[in-house]
């Protein structure tokens, strides 16, 4: 799960998907990173932590990291939150870029529409809750598409 800062959206996305995958016994490893170096080593935004915890998901142990092109080999699927993230992932991956395994996360919910998860960095709790709800639905759709199981 990749966003810009790796403190608002992608830690939520990774936390939600890991939680659902664990509950469904899928054995998946979900990680997150940012395309920027702004928040390397930082915990998730306090509002992402708060909203996740209100749904029983503890993301406090995550720490910010930057997307590395080798991630394109390490992971089976790479999800961008918005179109800028997608373009940055493509650019940063260089010769390792693999279009087959990279997509916008909301394309799991709205196939082919290229919708974006809005950046809540300047927003309030309501914005973070809206981001959570979008990611929650997208992760359910992803799990159902790949496994046939309800998330
Ligand atoms: P994120 O949000 O990409 O969802 O983690 C942001 C976090 C920090 C910044 C921008 C977006 N920033 O400019 O520091």
PDB file of C-alpha atoms in Angstrom, residues 41-42 58-59 65 83 92 101-102 109 122-123 127-128:
ATOM      1  CA  UNK A  41      10.583   6.468  10.817  1.00  0.00           C
ATOM      2  CA  UNK A  42       7.441   8.304  11.940  1.00  0.00           C
ATOM      3  CA  UNK A  58      -4.098  -1.029  16.063  1.00  0.00           C
ATOM      4  CA  UNK A  59      -1.666   0.569  13.594  1.00  0.00           C
ATOM      5  CA  UNK A  65       9.318   4.074   5.049  1.00  0.00           C
ATOM      6  CA  UNK A  83      -2.679   8.830  -9.549  1.00  0.00           C
ATOM      7  CA  UNK A  92      10.881   5.026  -9.057  1.00  0.00           C
ATOM      8  CA  UNK A 101       0.898  -6.010 -10.271  1.00  0.00           C
ATOM      9  CA  UNK A 102       0.291  -2.296  -9.748  1.00  0.00           C
ATOM     10  CA  UNK A 109     -14.165  -1.200  -5.756  1.00  0.00           C
ATOM     11  CA  UNK A 122      -4.921  18.941   5.821  1.00  0.00           C
ATOM     12  CA  UNK A 123      -8.309  17.529   6.812  1.00  0.00           C
ATOM     13  CA  UNK A 127     -11.948  13.226   6.301  1.00  0.00           C
ATOM     14  CA  UNK A 128      -9.952  10.451   7.929  1.00  0.00           C
TER      15      UNK A 128
END
